[in-house]
Short mmCIF file of C-alpha atoms in Angstrom, two decimals:
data_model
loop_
_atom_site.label_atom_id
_atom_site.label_comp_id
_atom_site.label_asym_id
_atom_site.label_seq_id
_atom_site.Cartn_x
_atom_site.Cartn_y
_atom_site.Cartn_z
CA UNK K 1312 125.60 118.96 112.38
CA UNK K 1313 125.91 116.67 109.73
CA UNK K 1314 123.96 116.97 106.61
CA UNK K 1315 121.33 113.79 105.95
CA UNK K 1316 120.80 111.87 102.97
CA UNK K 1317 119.65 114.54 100.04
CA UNK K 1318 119.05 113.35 96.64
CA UNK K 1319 121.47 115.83 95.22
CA UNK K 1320 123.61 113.27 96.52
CA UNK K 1321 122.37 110.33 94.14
CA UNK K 1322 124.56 109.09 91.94
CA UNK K 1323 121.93 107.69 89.95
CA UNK K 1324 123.44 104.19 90.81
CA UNK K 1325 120.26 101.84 92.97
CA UNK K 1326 122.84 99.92 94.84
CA UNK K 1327 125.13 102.66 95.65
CA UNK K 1328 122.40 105.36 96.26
CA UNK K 1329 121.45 102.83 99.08
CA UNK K 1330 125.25 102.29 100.39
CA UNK K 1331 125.34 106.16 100.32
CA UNK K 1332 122.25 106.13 102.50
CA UNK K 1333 123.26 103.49 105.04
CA UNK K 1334 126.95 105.43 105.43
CA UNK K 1335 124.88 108.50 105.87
CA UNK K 1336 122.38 106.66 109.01
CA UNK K 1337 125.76 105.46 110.30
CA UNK K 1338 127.27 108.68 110.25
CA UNK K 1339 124.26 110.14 112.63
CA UNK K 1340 124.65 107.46 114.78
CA UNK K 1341 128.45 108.57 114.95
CA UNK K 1342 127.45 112.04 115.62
CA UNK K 1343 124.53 111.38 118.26
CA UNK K 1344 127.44 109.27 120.13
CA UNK K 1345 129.66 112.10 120.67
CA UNK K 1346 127.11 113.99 122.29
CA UNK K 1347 126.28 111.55 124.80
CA UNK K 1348 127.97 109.07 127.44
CA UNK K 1349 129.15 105.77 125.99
CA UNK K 1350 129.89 102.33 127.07
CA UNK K 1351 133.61 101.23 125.29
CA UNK K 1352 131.98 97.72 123.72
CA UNK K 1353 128.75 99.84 122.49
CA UNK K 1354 131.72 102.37 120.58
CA UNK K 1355 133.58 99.24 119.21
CA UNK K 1356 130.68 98.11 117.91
CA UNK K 1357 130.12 101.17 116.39
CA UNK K 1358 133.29 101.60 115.27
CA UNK K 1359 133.31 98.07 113.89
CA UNK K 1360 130.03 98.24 111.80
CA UNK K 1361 131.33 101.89 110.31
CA UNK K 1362 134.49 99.86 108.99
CA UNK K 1363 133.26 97.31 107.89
CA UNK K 1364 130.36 98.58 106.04
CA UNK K 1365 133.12 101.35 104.46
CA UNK K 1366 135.54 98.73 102.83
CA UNK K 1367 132.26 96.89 101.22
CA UNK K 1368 131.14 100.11 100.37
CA UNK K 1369 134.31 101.06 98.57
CA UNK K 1370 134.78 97.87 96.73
CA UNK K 1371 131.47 97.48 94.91
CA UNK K 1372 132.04 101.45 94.68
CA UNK K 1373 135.28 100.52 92.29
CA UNK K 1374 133.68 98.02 90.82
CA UNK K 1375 131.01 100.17 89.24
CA UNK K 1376 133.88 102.56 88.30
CA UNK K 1377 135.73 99.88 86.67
CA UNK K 1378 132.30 99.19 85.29
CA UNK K 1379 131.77 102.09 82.95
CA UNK K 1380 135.32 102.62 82.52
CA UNK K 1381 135.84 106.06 85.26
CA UNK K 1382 138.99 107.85 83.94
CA UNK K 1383 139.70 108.94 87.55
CA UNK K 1384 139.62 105.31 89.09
CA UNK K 1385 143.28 105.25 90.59
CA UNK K 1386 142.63 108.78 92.43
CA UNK K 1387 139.46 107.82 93.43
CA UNK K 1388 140.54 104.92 94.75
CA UNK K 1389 143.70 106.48 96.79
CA UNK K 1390 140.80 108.45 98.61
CA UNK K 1391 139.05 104.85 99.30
CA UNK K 1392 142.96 103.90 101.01
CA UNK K 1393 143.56 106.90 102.45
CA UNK K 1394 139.98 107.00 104.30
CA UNK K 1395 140.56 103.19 105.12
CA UNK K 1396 144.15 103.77 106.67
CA UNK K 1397 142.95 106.72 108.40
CA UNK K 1398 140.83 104.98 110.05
CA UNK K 1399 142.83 101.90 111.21
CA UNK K 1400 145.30 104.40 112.65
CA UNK K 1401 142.49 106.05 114.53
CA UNK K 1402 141.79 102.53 115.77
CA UNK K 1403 145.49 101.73 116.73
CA UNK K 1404 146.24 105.50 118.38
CA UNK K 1405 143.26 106.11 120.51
CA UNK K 1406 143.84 106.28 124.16
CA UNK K 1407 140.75 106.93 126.18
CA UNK K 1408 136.72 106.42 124.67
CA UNK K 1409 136.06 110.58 124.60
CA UNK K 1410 139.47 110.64 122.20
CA UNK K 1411 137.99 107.75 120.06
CA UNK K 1412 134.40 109.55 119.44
CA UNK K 1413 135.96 113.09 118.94
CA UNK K 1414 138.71 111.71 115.99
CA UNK K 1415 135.79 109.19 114.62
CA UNK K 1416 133.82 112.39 114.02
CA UNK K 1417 136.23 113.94 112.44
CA UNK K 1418 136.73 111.20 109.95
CA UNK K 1419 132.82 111.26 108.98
CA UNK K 1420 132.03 114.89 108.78
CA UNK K 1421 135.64 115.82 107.24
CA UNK K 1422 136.18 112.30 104.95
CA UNK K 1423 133.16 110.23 104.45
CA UNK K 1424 130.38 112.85 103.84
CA UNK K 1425 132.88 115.31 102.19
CA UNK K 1426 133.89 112.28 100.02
CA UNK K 1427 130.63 111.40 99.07
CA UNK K 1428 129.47 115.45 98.64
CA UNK K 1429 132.19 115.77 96.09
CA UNK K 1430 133.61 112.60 94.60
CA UNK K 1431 131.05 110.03 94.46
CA UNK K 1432 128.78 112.20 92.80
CA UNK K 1433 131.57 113.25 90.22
CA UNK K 1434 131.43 109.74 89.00
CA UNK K 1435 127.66 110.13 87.73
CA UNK K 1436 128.34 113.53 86.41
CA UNK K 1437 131.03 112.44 84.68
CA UNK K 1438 128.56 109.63 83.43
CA UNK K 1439 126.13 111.57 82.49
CA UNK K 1440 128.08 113.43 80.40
CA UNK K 1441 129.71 110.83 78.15
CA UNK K 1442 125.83 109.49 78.23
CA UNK K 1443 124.18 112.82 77.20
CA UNK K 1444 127.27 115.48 76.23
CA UNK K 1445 125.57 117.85 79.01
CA UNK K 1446 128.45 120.32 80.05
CA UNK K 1447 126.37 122.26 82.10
CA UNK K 1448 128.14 121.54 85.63
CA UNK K 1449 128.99 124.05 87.89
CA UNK K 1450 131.43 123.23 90.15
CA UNK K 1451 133.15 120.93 87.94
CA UNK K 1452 133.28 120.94 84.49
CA UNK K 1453 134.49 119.00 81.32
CA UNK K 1454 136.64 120.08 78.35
CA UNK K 1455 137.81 117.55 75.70
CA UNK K 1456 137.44 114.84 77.93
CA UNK K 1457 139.41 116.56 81.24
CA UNK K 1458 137.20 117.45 83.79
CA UNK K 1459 138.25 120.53 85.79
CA UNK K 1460 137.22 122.34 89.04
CA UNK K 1461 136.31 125.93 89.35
CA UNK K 1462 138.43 127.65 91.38
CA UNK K 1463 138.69 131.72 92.63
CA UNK K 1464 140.90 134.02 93.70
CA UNK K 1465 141.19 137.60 95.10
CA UNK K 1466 140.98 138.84 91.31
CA UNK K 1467 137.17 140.21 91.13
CA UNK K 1468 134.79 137.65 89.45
CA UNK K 1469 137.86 135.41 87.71
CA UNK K 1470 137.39 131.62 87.89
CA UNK K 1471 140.56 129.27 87.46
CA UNK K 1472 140.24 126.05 85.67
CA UNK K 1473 141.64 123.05 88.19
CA UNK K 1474 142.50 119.90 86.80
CA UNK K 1475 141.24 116.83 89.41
CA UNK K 1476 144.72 116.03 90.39
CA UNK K 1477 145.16 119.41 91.50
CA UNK K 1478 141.83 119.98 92.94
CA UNK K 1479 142.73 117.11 95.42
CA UNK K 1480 146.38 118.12 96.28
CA UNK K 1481 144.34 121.44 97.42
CA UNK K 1482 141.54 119.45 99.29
CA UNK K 1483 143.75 116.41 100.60
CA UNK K 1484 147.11 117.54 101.23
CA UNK K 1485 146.19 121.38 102.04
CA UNK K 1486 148.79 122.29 99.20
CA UNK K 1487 148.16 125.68 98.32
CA UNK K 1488 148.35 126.99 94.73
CA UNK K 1489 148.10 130.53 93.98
CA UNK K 1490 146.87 132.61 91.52
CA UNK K 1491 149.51 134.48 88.79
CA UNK K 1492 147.60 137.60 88.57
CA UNK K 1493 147.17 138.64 92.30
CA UNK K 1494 149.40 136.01 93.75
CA UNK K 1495 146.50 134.87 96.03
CA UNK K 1496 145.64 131.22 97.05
CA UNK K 1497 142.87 129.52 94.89
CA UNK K 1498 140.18 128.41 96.65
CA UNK K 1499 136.83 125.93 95.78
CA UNK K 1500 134.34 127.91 93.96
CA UNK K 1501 131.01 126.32 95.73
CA UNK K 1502 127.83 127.30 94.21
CA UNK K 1503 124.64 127.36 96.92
CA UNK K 1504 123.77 123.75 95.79
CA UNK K 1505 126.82 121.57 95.37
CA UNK K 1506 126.48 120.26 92.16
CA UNK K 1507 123.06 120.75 91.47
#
């Protein structure tokens, strides 16, 4: 299942908060769609709303980045693209209505929602902390202005410091990167609440 709207998930922004929340009532009506029988012009319509909503979304999204001057705009907005195209490819590939609701799926739980989960509320963190100098993250951090991920390994209680260029090659690309030491791969150090 799909997680709903938390407020762990704010990023403290009014307008986007509510963007968030409409992506996230789209999403469930994404989800309750694959579990059911579905006319094609009912999917497109769904399909059509989701995209739609997503690109205005992701504009006033960079915007605000622009806004308070994000030092990760240009990755952040490579995700926006790459979640875009991946979409209009779904769009152009799909061959029969079952094939359209299983890969739309995918894109929501395994994009959207993991985008918002762990980017979009970066860019509040990240806020914060130029706002307030509070370094007490805990799955990403900042030092001297570079925010890192935590990362572990097979080495017993050892945490690797990820720059966010690397921490998306991992989550995006499925690069792996291993660890010196005991020549395991890294993988995301998550907490119980995801940036809580």
């Amino acid at each position: 299942m799909l997680p709903e709207w938390d407020q762990k998930y704010s990023v403290n922004n009014e307008n986007l908060d509510t963007q968030h929340k409409k992506l996230f009532k789209l999403a469930a009506k994404v989800e309750e769609m694959s579990d059911r029988a579905i006319y094609q012009t009912e999917l497109k319509k769904i399909i059509a709303d989701f995209f739609h909503y997503i690109k205005f979304h992701f504009d006033e999204e960079e915007k605000y980045m622009q806004q308070i001057n994000y030092p990760y705009f240009e990755q952040h907005k490579l995700m926006h693209k790459k979640i875009t195209n991946t979409m209009v490819k779904l769009i152009k590939e799909v061959k029969t209505t079952n094939d359209l609701k299983e890969k739309l799926y995918t894109i929501v739980s395994s994009w959207l929602i993991e985008h918002i989960i762990q980017h979009d509320v970066m860019i509040e963190h990240w806020y914060k902390n130029t706002q307030n100098n509070n370094k007490d993250f805990k799955n990403f951090k900042e030092d001297n202005g570079t925010i890192y991920f935590l990362y572990c390994c097979a080495c017993e209680g050892k945490k690797h410091k990820v720059s966010y260029d690397i921490h998306l090659k991992i989550q995006y690309t499925k690069v792996n990167f291993k660890c010196k030491e005991c020549a395991n791969n890294l993988t995301f150090y998550k907490d119980k609440e995801i940036l809580a």
